[in-house]
Amino acid sequence: MIRKVKGTRDILPPETTLWNDVERTALRIFGGFGYSEIRLPLLEPTELFVRTVGEGTDIVSKEMYTFADRKGRSLTLRPEGTASVARAFIENGLGQRPQPLRLSYFGPMFRYEKAQRGRYRQFSQIGIELLGAATPAADVEVIVALHTFLAELGFDDLIIALNNLGDPEDRERFIAGLKTELTPHRDELCGDCQRRWEENPLRILDCKVQRCRELVAETTPVADVVSEDAARHVAAVEAGLQEASIPVRRAPRLVRGLDYYLRTVFEVISPELGEDTVICGGGRYDRLISDLGGAAVPGVGFAIGEDRLVDVLPQSFKDRALEQRIVAVLPVGGAAAAQATSLARDLVLSGVTAHTEVTGRSLKACLKWATKMAASVAVILGESERADGVALIRDLDRGEQETVALGDVVARVAELLQARR
RNA sequence: GUGGGCGUAGCUCAGCUGGUAGAGCACAGGAUUGUGGCUCCUGUGGUCGAGGGUUCGAACCCCUUCGCUCACCCCA
């Protein structure tokens, strides 16, 4: 048996309905804020991610699906979306469009990690990017849009955590200070943190080991070390969010895994999945486009993990999304088959979902099948009805049945399904 | 990459100290001629993850391997 590649998954109906609804809602809400969808390649030159995400990050150093194409060029299956948006911005001269530019995207990303719940090698993200605005108001808008989207899905228990990473210069200073403060206790840090000391000192901040947490708690938070400008910026973002009634929690130890973030960084975590499993991560990246050789265009955005989001979707949303109003079209006897299909077409065009019985089974089996298909109404096209130019319409929930002229079937079915809501 | 758990029908699982496999659900058909949802009957469906070994004989024991899963690392 051929099996799916590790870390990928088959998303089957009816779960696909959830995904469709989530994506539709994203397009509606983000689109409503002025973000238009951009569709980008899944395949990019490896260098794009090395230069933007950062050579030292886990993503680039060990998690990328990288391979050589037939001409020896190094290509990579995108591990995230923002780098591609930046590349496309430069390549397509999007700086010539009215600024700022608001873009949204969704689709699969790839990271070579060991899979577990909520973490797959192929996973989907939904993101937006606001390019060409450096103001706190831009950050506020992005987070308000995020919150609006999540609220629209029915979430009311999600936590938005916010931190200030300062500018790159601040960060270097901060790391130096952090190390100085921790040096006396360096040997008390856990094994992972010993490693992080050299490789990724910022990560020491969000270590889960109790002793590390205690030690880190004694150190000066990043936000206290950043420049005046950066501090003012994030303070303004916070104030703006407060004014918009967005519940935000300051997270002095919040760190992100991509090098390009600066100043505002934020995450959304779900109590259900636990604090370690981030549903959404984002922040500001004012140097990303210029680092790629473009103009000095600031940006801010986020990416939502769609797999994780769907995993914890509120029941209310699922119920609504999975609610269906279906009519089953049941021809009895082979002669009615074609008639059934064209009746189904009329029903479909009238906006309802019509499942047509095409295996030629008995009426009894047809009705059983209709029930299993979750149909609320069945249209029965039998021999005698054919002769009279009528059809039987059966209300499957109530068990009531009526005879209707063929020409009135669509209207009557619509009525019955309407009453069902 | 590190560590733990698990691999028997589509799904959830049973299978006692080794004697060549079962249930429930699901799926299909039927219970007097054209009427479902309950019930009942019948049927389809498994090289017991794979390979090797021990044995007269292995789903059960041993070795190897692959896969799945959970946690860590990290991240969405």
Tab-separated table of C-alpha atoms (C1' of nucleotides) in Angstrom:
chain	number	residue	atom	x	y	z
A	1	MET	CA	0.000	0.000	0.000
A	2	ILE	CA	1.277	3.414	-0.861
A	3	ARG	CA	0.976	5.729	2.077
A	4	LYS	CA	1.096	9.443	2.529
A	5	VAL	CA	4.389	11.107	3.262
A	6	LYS	CA	5.129	11.487	6.959
A	7	GLY	CA	3.804	14.698	8.393
A	8	THR	CA	1.281	15.232	5.604
A	9	ARG	CA	-2.370	14.415	5.993
A	10	ASP	CA	-5.550	13.680	4.139
A	11	ILE	CA	-8.267	16.076	5.115
A	12	LEU	CA	-11.541	14.335	4.418
A	13	PRO	CA	-15.120	15.469	4.184
A	14	PRO	CA	-16.862	16.715	6.191
A	15	GLU	CA	-13.809	18.346	7.773
A	16	THR	CA	-12.996	20.013	4.470
A	17	THR	CA	-16.184	22.006	4.950
A	18	LEU	CA	-14.650	23.512	8.061
A	19	TRP	CA	-11.540	24.490	6.165
A	20	ASN	CA	-13.581	26.054	3.405
A	21	ASP	CA	-15.610	28.023	5.871
A	22	VAL	CA	-12.557	29.231	7.749
A	23	GLU	CA	-10.956	30.363	4.517
A	24	ARG	CA	-14.133	32.019	3.323
A	25	THR	CA	-14.404	33.865	6.610
A	26	ALA	CA	-10.772	34.961	6.355
A	27	LEU	CA	-11.294	36.312	2.861
A	28	ARG	CA	-14.435	38.113	3.987
A	29	ILE	CA	-13.019	39.695	7.140
A	30	PHE	CA	-9.520	40.465	5.923
A	31	GLY	CA	-10.921	41.459	2.555
A	32	GLY	CA	-13.244	43.759	4.453
A	33	PHE	CA	-10.261	45.511	5.982
A	34	GLY	CA	-8.872	46.008	2.495
A	35	TYR	CA	-6.505	43.050	2.304
A	36	SER	CA	-6.523	41.445	-1.149
A	37	GLU	CA	-5.414	37.924	-1.757
A	38	ILE	CA	-2.019	37.319	-3.297
A	39	ARG	CA	-1.155	33.850	-4.619
A	40	LEU	CA	2.461	32.886	-4.501
A	41	PRO	CA	4.600	29.909	-5.530
A	42	LEU	CA	5.135	27.081	-3.116
A	43	LEU	CA	8.607	26.778	-4.522
A	44	GLU	CA	11.183	29.520	-4.048
A	45	PRO	CA	14.943	29.899	-4.385
A	46	THR	CA	16.528	28.607	-1.184
A	47	GLU	CA	18.405	31.851	-0.737
A	48	LEU	CA	15.181	33.756	-0.149
A	49	PHE	CA	14.618	32.037	3.168
A	50	VAL	CA	18.248	31.914	4.179
A	51	ARG	CA	18.420	35.679	3.846
A	52	THR	CA	15.108	36.579	5.427
A	53	VAL	CA	14.219	33.963	8.009
A	54	GLY	CA	17.844	33.814	9.117
A	55	GLU	CA	20.640	31.328	8.803
A	56	GLY	CA	20.802	30.627	12.506
A	57	THR	CA	17.118	29.862	12.922
A	58	ASP	CA	15.887	26.310	13.317
A	59	ILE	CA	13.709	26.731	10.271
A	60	VAL	CA	16.623	27.407	7.965
A	61	SER	CA	19.282	25.335	9.646
A	62	LYS	CA	17.363	22.084	9.856
A	63	GLU	CA	13.746	22.266	8.836
A	64	MET	CA	13.643	23.206	5.177
A	65	TYR	CA	12.613	20.980	2.312
A	66	THR	CA	15.496	21.900	0.066
A	67	PHE	CA	16.562	20.129	-3.093
A	68	ALA	CA	18.323	20.741	-6.372
A	69	ASP	CA	16.248	20.901	-9.528
A	70	ARG	CA	17.352	19.338	-12.789
A	71	LYS	CA	19.701	22.183	-13.519
A	72	GLY	CA	21.259	22.146	-10.103
A	73	ARG	CA	19.488	25.204	-8.698
A	74	SER	CA	18.708	25.014	-5.008
A	75	LEU	CA	14.986	25.288	-4.441
A	76	THR	CA	12.981	25.172	-1.228
A	77	LEU	CA	9.364	24.403	-0.448
A	78	ARG	CA	8.335	27.543	1.384
A	79	PRO	CA	8.463	27.215	5.170
A	80	GLU	CA	6.501	30.441	5.677
A	81	GLY	CA	4.767	33.141	3.683
A	82	THR	CA	6.135	36.541	4.565
A	83	ALA	CA	9.442	36.114	2.758
A	84	SER	CA	7.632	35.298	-0.461
A	85	VAL	CA	5.372	38.302	-0.077
A	86	ALA	CA	8.439	40.510	0.340
A	87	ARG	CA	10.067	38.949	-2.705
A	88	ALA	CA	6.919	39.416	-4.778
A	89	PHE	CA	6.597	42.996	-3.565
A	90	ILE	CA	10.019	43.835	-4.925
A	91	GLU	CA	9.837	41.716	-8.060
A	92	ASN	CA	6.457	43.080	-9.158
A	93	GLY	CA	7.163	46.684	-8.272
A	94	LEU	CA	4.289	46.710	-5.831
A	95	GLY	CA	5.848	49.778	-4.273
A	96	GLN	CA	4.400	51.651	-7.237
A	97	ARG	CA	0.857	50.916	-6.155
A	98	PRO	CA	-0.965	53.179	-3.733
A	99	GLN	CA	0.674	52.716	-0.337
A	100	PRO	CA	0.310	51.138	2.066
A	101	LEU	CA	-0.397	47.827	0.433
A	102	ARG	CA	-2.603	45.286	2.137
A	103	LEU	CA	-2.209	41.651	1.180
A	104	SER	CA	-3.559	38.345	2.413
A	105	TYR	CA	-2.684	34.775	1.567
A	106	PHE	CA	-3.345	31.227	2.602
A	107	GLY	CA	-2.001	27.861	1.653
A	108	PRO	CA	0.441	25.122	2.525
A	109	MET	CA	3.890	25.600	4.051
A	110	PHE	CA	6.531	22.935	4.598
A	111	ARG	CA	8.910	22.262	7.425
A	112	TYR	CA	10.867	19.101	7.981
A	113	GLU	CA	10.071	18.483	11.628
A	114	LYS	CA	8.985	15.496	13.622
A	115	ALA	CA	5.220	15.524	13.406
A	116	GLN	CA	2.880	15.558	16.380
A	117	ARG	CA	-0.478	17.028	17.212
A	118	GLY	CA	-0.771	20.457	15.669
A	119	ARG	CA	2.588	20.151	13.982
A	120	TYR	CA	2.842	18.756	10.515
A	121	ARG	CA	5.448	18.820	7.796
A	122	GLN	CA	2.890	20.221	5.432
A	123	PHE	CA	0.660	22.678	7.182
A	124	SER	CA	-1.421	25.639	6.139
A	125	GLN	CA	-1.211	29.219	7.156
A	126	ILE	CA	-3.527	32.141	6.729
A	127	GLY	CA	-1.772	35.471	6.876
A	128	ILE	CA	-1.981	39.135	6.125
A	129	GLU	CA	0.723	41.722	5.550
A	130	LEU	CA	0.457	45.491	5.747
A	131	LEU	CA	3.340	46.975	3.776
A	132	GLY	CA	4.466	50.567	3.645
A	133	ALA	CA	3.285	51.855	7.004
A	134	ALA	CA	5.585	52.212	9.989
A	135	THR	CA	3.088	53.691	12.424
A	136	PRO	CA	1.732	52.008	15.539
A	137	ALA	CA	-1.666	52.409	13.954
A	138	ALA	CA	-0.631	49.873	11.324
A	139	ASP	CA	0.211	47.304	13.995
A	140	VAL	CA	-3.057	48.037	15.732
A	141	GLU	CA	-5.041	47.508	12.559
A	142	VAL	CA	-3.406	44.189	11.843
A	143	ILE	CA	-4.130	42.925	15.325
A	144	VAL	CA	-7.671	44.266	15.262
A	145	ALA	CA	-8.233	42.453	11.968
A	146	LEU	CA	-6.836	39.297	13.538
A	147	HIS	CA	-9.044	39.610	16.567
A	148	THR	CA	-12.088	40.328	14.434
A	149	PHE	CA	-11.465	37.228	12.393
A	150	LEU	CA	-11.024	35.010	15.423
A	151	ALA	CA	-14.095	36.471	17.087
A	152	GLU	CA	-16.071	35.863	13.918
A	153	LEU	CA	-15.114	32.206	14.167
A	154	GLY	CA	-16.572	32.193	17.652
A	155	PHE	CA	-13.413	32.209	19.728
A	156	ASP	CA	-13.695	33.968	23.034
A	157	ASP	CA	-10.965	32.323	25.073
A	158	LEU	CA	-7.906	33.038	22.974
A	159	ILE	CA	-5.093	35.069	24.414
A	160	ILE	CA	-3.150	37.617	22.438
A	161	ALA	CA	0.330	38.020	23.868
A	162	LEU	CA	2.461	41.017	22.941
A	163	ASN	CA	6.078	41.965	23.389
A	164	ASN	CA	8.615	44.509	22.242
A	165	LEU	CA	11.734	43.075	20.693
A	166	GLY	CA	13.209	46.464	19.906
A	167	ASP	CA	15.288	47.128	16.830
A	168	PRO	CA	18.128	44.803	15.779
A	169	GLU	CA	20.659	47.049	17.508
A	170	ASP	CA	18.643	46.894	20.714
A	171	ARG	CA	18.550	43.165	20.512
A	172	GLU	CA	22.303	42.808	20.395
A	173	ARG	CA	22.592	45.037	23.390
A	174	PHE	CA	19.883	43.121	25.162
A	175	ILE	CA	21.497	39.748	24.522
A	176	ALA	CA	24.814	41.019	25.817
A	177	GLY	CA	23.103	42.332	28.952
A	178	LEU	CA	21.155	39.140	29.416
A	179	LYS	CA	24.299	37.068	29.288
A	180	THR	CA	26.005	39.350	31.770
A	181	GLU	CA	23.117	39.006	34.173
A	182	LEU	CA	22.951	35.245	33.779
A	183	THR	CA	26.666	34.513	33.837
A	184	PRO	CA	26.834	33.971	37.615
A	185	HIS	CA	24.147	31.303	37.263
A	186	ARG	CA	25.151	29.930	33.923
A	187	ASP	CA	25.828	26.435	35.176
A	188	GLU	CA	22.363	26.313	36.745
A	189	LEU	CA	20.669	26.593	33.375
A	190	CYS	CA	19.292	23.431	31.810
A	191	GLY	CA	21.102	21.526	29.095
A	192	ASP	CA	19.016	23.032	26.328
A	193	CYS	CA	19.743	26.504	27.596
A	194	GLN	CA	23.466	25.769	27.745
A	195	ARG	CA	23.195	25.092	24.048
A	196	ARG	CA	21.014	28.129	23.441
A	197	TRP	CA	23.590	30.314	25.159
A	198	GLU	CA	25.643	30.200	21.996
A	199	GLU	CA	23.140	29.314	19.321
A	200	ASN	CA	20.060	31.328	20.172
A	201	PRO	CA	20.283	33.195	23.485
A	202	LEU	CA	16.845	34.767	23.126
A	203	ARG	CA	15.309	31.324	23.406
A	204	ILE	CA	16.510	31.071	26.975
A	205	LEU	CA	13.717	33.505	27.749
A	206	ASP	CA	10.925	31.080	27.046
A	207	CYS	CA	12.504	27.924	28.417
A	208	LYS	CA	10.008	25.750	30.269
A	209	VAL	CA	12.371	24.435	32.902
A	210	GLN	CA	11.412	25.794	36.291
A	211	ARG	CA	14.898	26.850	37.383
A	212	CYS	CA	15.567	28.598	34.067
A	213	ARG	CA	12.314	30.479	34.453
A	214	GLU	CA	13.273	31.630	37.894
A	215	LEU	CA	16.633	32.856	36.702
A	216	VAL	CA	15.160	34.570	33.671
A	217	ALA	CA	12.542	36.247	35.812
A	218	GLU	CA	15.362	38.069	37.595
A	219	THR	CA	16.748	39.538	34.401
A	220	THR	CA	15.831	42.803	32.734
A	221	PRO	CA	13.029	42.371	30.162
A	222	VAL	CA	13.778	43.204	26.520
A	223	ALA	CA	11.216	45.926	26.536
A	224	ASP	CA	13.226	47.820	29.143
A	225	VAL	CA	16.375	47.827	27.066
A	226	VAL	CA	15.000	49.003	23.746
A	227	SER	CA	15.393	52.465	22.275
A	228	GLU	CA	13.073	55.353	23.103
A	229	ASP	CA	11.549	55.089	19.646
A	230	ALA	CA	10.846	51.409	19.877
A	231	ALA	CA	9.436	51.747	23.374
A	232	ARG	CA	7.129	54.565	22.289
A	233	HIS	CA	6.033	52.589	19.262
A	234	VAL	CA	4.931	49.505	21.128
A	235	ALA	CA	3.406	51.535	23.929
A	236	ALA	CA	1.292	53.279	21.313
A	237	VAL	CA	0.291	49.938	19.849
A	238	GLU	CA	-0.809	48.776	23.251
A	239	ALA	CA	-2.775	51.929	23.849
A	240	GLY	CA	-4.412	51.621	20.471
A	241	LEU	CA	-5.457	48.056	21.156
A	242	GLN	CA	-6.846	49.031	24.488
A	243	GLU	CA	-8.919	51.711	22.826
A	244	ALA	CA	-10.193	49.118	20.371
A	245	SER	CA	-11.095	46.862	23.309
A	246	ILE	CA	-8.771	44.107	22.183
A	247	PRO	CA	-7.670	42.039	25.162
A	248	VAL	CA	-3.909	41.832	25.051
A	249	ARG	CA	-1.458	40.497	27.577
A	250	ARG	CA	2.063	41.809	27.863
A	251	ALA	CA	4.493	38.916	27.527
A	252	PRO	CA	7.964	40.155	28.449
A	253	ARG	CA	9.532	36.805	27.600
A	254	LEU	CA	7.835	36.332	24.255
A	255	VAL	CA	10.336	35.598	21.519
A	256	ARG	CA	9.771	34.697	17.889
A	257	GLY	CA	11.588	32.211	15.760
A	258	LEU	CA	12.275	34.352	12.728
A	259	ASP	CA	15.110	36.827	12.569
A	260	TYR	CA	13.296	39.565	10.682
A	261	TYR	CA	10.881	40.583	13.420
A	262	LEU	CA	11.540	43.772	15.320
A	263	ARG	CA	9.648	45.952	17.762
A	264	THR	CA	6.107	44.600	17.954
A	265	VAL	CA	5.822	40.833	18.155
A	266	PHE	CA	2.713	38.921	19.143
A	267	GLU	CA	1.213	35.480	19.393
A	268	VAL	CA	-2.183	33.974	19.913
A	269	ILE	CA	-2.369	30.919	22.096
A	270	SER	CA	-5.272	28.620	22.799
A	271	PRO	CA	-5.953	27.376	26.327
A	272	GLU	CA	-7.054	24.114	24.751
A	273	LEU	CA	-3.795	23.426	22.948
A	274	GLY	CA	-1.676	24.808	25.757
A	275	GLU	CA	0.719	27.696	25.971
A	276	ASP	CA	3.339	25.951	23.907
A	277	THR	CA	1.228	25.621	20.849
A	278	VAL	CA	0.924	28.891	19.078
A	279	ILE	CA	-2.069	29.422	16.829
A	280	CYS	CA	-0.855	32.630	15.332
A	281	GLY	CA	2.418	34.484	15.311
A	282	GLY	CA	3.291	37.836	13.894
A	283	GLY	CA	5.076	41.097	14.221
A	284	ARG	CA	6.743	44.009	12.556
A	285	TYR	CA	9.534	43.596	10.010
A	286	ASP	CA	10.709	47.009	8.841
A	287	ARG	CA	14.009	45.816	7.395
A	288	LEU	CA	12.874	42.730	5.555
A	289	ILE	CA	12.274	44.265	2.152
A	290	SER	CA	15.369	46.421	2.220
A	291	ASP	CA	17.434	43.431	3.325
A	292	LEU	CA	16.244	41.698	0.202
A	293	GLY	CA	17.455	44.560	-1.923
A	294	GLY	CA	14.211	46.477	-2.115
A	295	ALA	CA	13.367	49.951	-0.892
A	296	ALA	CA	13.048	50.758	2.796
A	297	VAL	CA	9.482	49.541	3.088
A	298	PRO	CA	8.273	48.766	6.592
A	299	GLY	CA	5.809	45.987	7.208
A	300	VAL	CA	3.730	44.230	9.801
A	301	GLY	CA	1.737	41.025	9.613
A	302	PHE	CA	0.994	37.617	11.021
A	303	ALA	CA	0.411	34.004	10.095
A	304	ILE	CA	-2.274	31.796	11.560
A	305	GLY	CA	-1.746	28.047	11.706
A	306	GLU	CA	-4.864	26.839	9.957
A	307	ASP	CA	-4.466	23.218	11.063
A	308	ARG	CA	-4.312	24.256	14.686
A	309	LEU	CA	-7.105	26.737	14.239
A	310	VAL	CA	-9.424	24.129	12.750
A	311	ASP	CA	-8.410	21.739	15.511
A	312	VAL	CA	-9.770	24.031	18.223
A	313	LEU	CA	-12.638	25.645	16.350
A	314	PRO	CA	-15.538	26.498	18.664
A	315	GLN	CA	-18.419	24.040	18.520
A	316	SER	CA	-20.768	26.851	17.564
A	317	PHE	CA	-18.794	27.474	14.403
A	318	LYS	CA	-18.575	23.803	13.543
A	319	ASP	CA	-22.295	23.340	13.964
A	320	ARG	CA	-23.020	26.233	11.686
A	321	ALA	CA	-20.479	25.155	9.096
A	322	LEU	CA	-21.632	21.567	9.012
A	323	GLU	CA	-25.313	22.410	8.984
A	324	GLN	CA	-26.677	21.257	5.670
A	325	ARG	CA	-29.933	21.411	3.867
A	326	ILE	CA	-30.007	18.595	1.422
A	327	VAL	CA	-32.645	17.220	-0.905
A	328	ALA	CA	-32.379	13.662	-2.179
A	329	VAL	CA	-33.659	12.985	-5.663
A	330	LEU	CA	-34.832	9.400	-5.917
A	331	PRO	CA	-35.796	7.884	-9.243
A	332	VAL	CA	-37.687	4.616	-8.995
A	333	GLY	CA	-37.101	2.417	-11.998
A	334	GLY	CA	-34.507	3.036	-14.673
A	335	ALA	CA	-36.770	5.188	-16.809
A	336	ALA	CA	-36.748	7.999	-14.267
A	337	ALA	CA	-32.971	8.299	-14.021
A	338	ALA	CA	-32.473	10.987	-16.625
A	339	GLN	CA	-35.453	12.933	-15.336
A	340	ALA	CA	-33.948	12.788	-11.877
A	341	THR	CA	-30.680	14.261	-13.020
A	342	SER	CA	-32.261	17.181	-14.796
A	343	LEU	CA	-34.517	17.837	-11.838
A	344	ALA	CA	-31.405	17.818	-9.662
A	345	ARG	CA	-29.869	20.388	-11.963
A	346	ASP	CA	-32.853	22.684	-11.508
A	347	LEU	CA	-32.630	22.239	-7.758
A	348	VAL	CA	-28.907	22.972	-7.737
A	349	LEU	CA	-29.419	26.094	-9.798
A	350	SER	CA	-32.051	27.213	-7.306
A	351	GLY	CA	-29.374	27.082	-4.649
A	352	VAL	CA	-29.981	23.861	-2.779
A	353	THR	CA	-27.811	20.782	-2.457
A	354	ALA	CA	-29.320	17.842	-4.316
A	355	HIS	CA	-27.984	14.307	-4.025
A	356	THR	CA	-29.270	12.084	-6.787
A	357	GLU	CA	-29.627	8.344	-6.402
A	358	VAL	CA	-27.756	6.779	-9.290
A	359	THR	CA	-27.240	3.161	-8.315
A	360	GLY	CA	-30.745	2.028	-9.195
A	361	ARG	CA	-31.719	0.513	-5.887
A	362	SER	CA	-35.148	-0.109	-4.492
A	363	LEU	CA	-37.268	2.724	-3.144
A	364	LYS	CA	-36.786	1.382	0.350
A	365	ALA	CA	-33.026	1.398	-0.082
A	366	CYS	CA	-33.267	4.844	-1.652
A	367	LEU	CA	-34.943	6.266	1.421
A	368	LYS	CA	-32.460	4.622	3.721
A	369	TRP	CA	-29.690	6.123	1.676
A	370	ALA	CA	-31.344	9.554	1.703
A	371	THR	CA	-31.485	9.400	5.484
A	372	LYS	CA	-27.834	8.515	5.690
A	373	MET	CA	-26.989	11.393	3.396
A	374	ALA	CA	-28.677	13.637	5.966
A	375	ALA	CA	-31.253	14.806	3.479
A	376	SER	CA	-34.212	16.671	4.950
A	377	VAL	CA	-36.393	16.269	1.910
A	378	ALA	CA	-36.719	13.567	-0.745
A	379	VAL	CA	-38.191	13.966	-4.184
A	380	ILE	CA	-39.473	10.626	-5.407
A	381	LEU	CA	-39.887	10.072	-9.120
A	382	GLY	CA	-41.841	6.851	-9.560
A	383	GLU	CA	-43.556	5.130	-12.445
A	384	SER	CA	-47.061	6.347	-11.690
A	385	GLU	CA	-45.862	9.879	-10.923
A	386	ARG	CA	-44.104	9.966	-14.267
A	387	ALA	CA	-47.332	9.106	-16.020
A	388	ASP	CA	-49.118	11.946	-14.243
A	389	GLY	CA	-46.345	14.513	-14.617
A	390	VAL	CA	-45.975	14.859	-10.858
A	391	ALA	CA	-43.472	13.954	-8.148
A	392	LEU	CA	-43.751	12.956	-4.524
A	393	ILE	CA	-42.095	15.260	-2.089
A	394	ARG	CA	-41.392	13.656	1.243
A	395	ASP	CA	-40.408	15.576	4.324
A	396	LEU	CA	-37.923	13.180	5.868
A	397	ASP	CA	-37.898	14.803	9.272
A	398	ARG	CA	-41.653	14.809	9.713
A	399	GLY	CA	-42.528	11.803	7.633
A	400	GLU	CA	-45.123	13.771	5.690
A	401	GLN	CA	-45.548	13.408	1.980
A	402	GLU	CA	-47.312	15.304	-0.775
A	403	THR	CA	-47.826	15.119	-4.517
A	404	VAL	CA	-46.597	18.102	-6.482
A	405	ALA	CA	-46.695	18.960	-10.186
A	406	LEU	CA	-43.220	18.623	-11.697
A	407	GLY	CA	-43.067	22.310	-12.480
A	408	ASP	CA	-43.633	23.201	-8.827
A	409	VAL	CA	-41.079	20.852	-7.307
A	410	VAL	CA	-38.216	23.323	-7.105
A	411	ALA	CA	-40.313	25.967	-5.395
A	412	ARG	CA	-41.883	23.529	-2.958
A	413	VAL	CA	-38.539	21.984	-2.013
A	414	ALA	CA	-37.151	25.450	-1.419
A	415	GLU	CA	-40.049	26.165	0.936
A	416	LEU	CA	-39.544	22.993	2.901
A	417	LEU	CA	-35.808	23.485	3.216
A	418	GLN	CA	-36.296	27.083	4.190
A	419	ALA	CA	-38.592	26.084	7.019
A	420	ARG	CA	-35.895	23.724	8.181
A	421	ARG	CA	-33.593	26.530	9.357
B	1	G	C1'	17.501	15.254	16.104
B	2	U	C1'	16.236	12.925	21.461
B	3	G	C1'	12.894	9.964	24.486
B	4	G	C1'	8.137	7.126	25.610
B	5	G	C1'	3.683	4.360	23.826
B	6	C	C1'	1.479	1.474	19.977
B	7	G	C1'	0.903	-1.520	15.386
B	8	U	C1'	-5.285	-7.631	14.458
B	9	A	C1'	-11.208	-5.982	9.125
B	10	G	C1'	-12.870	1.184	6.712
B	11	C	C1'	-13.346	2.622	12.423
B	12	U	C1'	-13.023	1.098	17.929
B	13	C	C1'	-11.107	-3.177	19.825
B	14	A	C1'	-11.168	-8.757	21.830
B	15	G	C1'	-8.002	-12.936	20.994
B	16	C	C1'	-6.458	-16.810	28.197
B	17	U	C1'	-0.242	-20.314	29.472
B	18	G	C1'	1.875	-20.557	21.083
B	19	G	C1'	-2.739	-24.885	17.727
B	20	U	C1'	-3.367	-21.211	10.956
B	21	A	C1'	-8.841	-14.996	13.685
B	22	G	C1'	-13.640	-12.696	16.335
B	23	A	C1'	-17.195	-8.705	18.089
B	24	G	C1'	-19.463	-3.942	17.783
B	25	C	C1'	-19.919	0.037	14.446
B	26	A	C1'	-19.765	1.168	9.296
B	27	C	C1'	-20.966	-0.613	4.270
B	28	A	C1'	-24.370	-3.777	0.915
B	29	G	C1'	-28.903	-6.772	0.439
B	30	G	C1'	-33.306	-8.536	2.702
B	31	A	C1'	-37.759	-9.131	6.516
B	32	U	C1'	-44.808	-10.450	0.676
B	33	U	C1'	-45.576	-6.778	-4.432
B	34	G	C1'	-43.297	1.522	-4.468
B	35	U	C1'	-41.618	4.420	1.412
B	36	G	C1'	-36.445	5.784	5.520
B	37	G	C1'	-35.041	6.772	10.656
B	38	C	C1'	-36.082	1.396	15.636
B	39	U	C1'	-35.504	-3.948	15.449
B	40	C	C1'	-34.042	-8.638	13.221
B	41	C	C1'	-31.520	-11.758	9.396
B	42	U	C1'	-27.731	-12.334	5.747
B	43	G	C1'	-23.482	-10.799	3.184
B	44	U	C1'	-18.775	-8.086	1.662
B	45	G	C1'	-14.351	-7.201	4.093
B	46	G	C1'	-8.063	-9.148	7.329
B	47	U	C1'	-1.117	-11.962	3.426
B	48	C	C1'	-2.894	-10.436	12.192
B	49	G	C1'	2.612	-3.584	9.571
B	50	A	C1'	6.953	-6.142	6.968
B	51	G	C1'	11.253	-9.601	6.871
B	52	G	C1'	13.840	-13.364	9.312
B	53	G	C1'	14.388	-16.913	13.459
B	54	U	C1'	12.711	-20.704	17.314
B	55	U	C1'	8.828	-24.624	16.922
B	56	C	C1'	5.416	-30.269	14.432
B	57	G	C1'	2.697	-25.588	14.592
B	58	A	C1'	3.196	-18.168	15.982
B	59	A	C1'	-1.329	-12.721	15.768
B	60	C	C1'	0.851	-14.493	20.304
B	61	C	C1'	8.165	-16.032	21.871
B	62	C	C1'	13.206	-13.793	19.846
B	63	C	C1'	15.846	-10.461	16.314
B	64	U	C1'	15.613	-6.777	12.587
B	65	U	C1'	12.938	-3.253	10.030
B	66	C	C1'	9.011	0.066	8.645
B	67	G	C1'	5.021	2.896	10.147
B	68	C	C1'	1.796	5.582	13.489
B	69	U	C1'	1.419	8.383	17.870
B	70	C	C1'	2.710	11.446	22.256
B	71	A	C1'	6.346	14.518	24.567
B	72	C	C1'	10.990	17.378	24.147
B	73	C	C1'	13.697	20.670	20.786
B	74	C	C1'	11.360	24.320	17.688
B	75	C	C1'	7.300	26.420	15.664
B	76	A	C1'	1.913	27.850	12.783
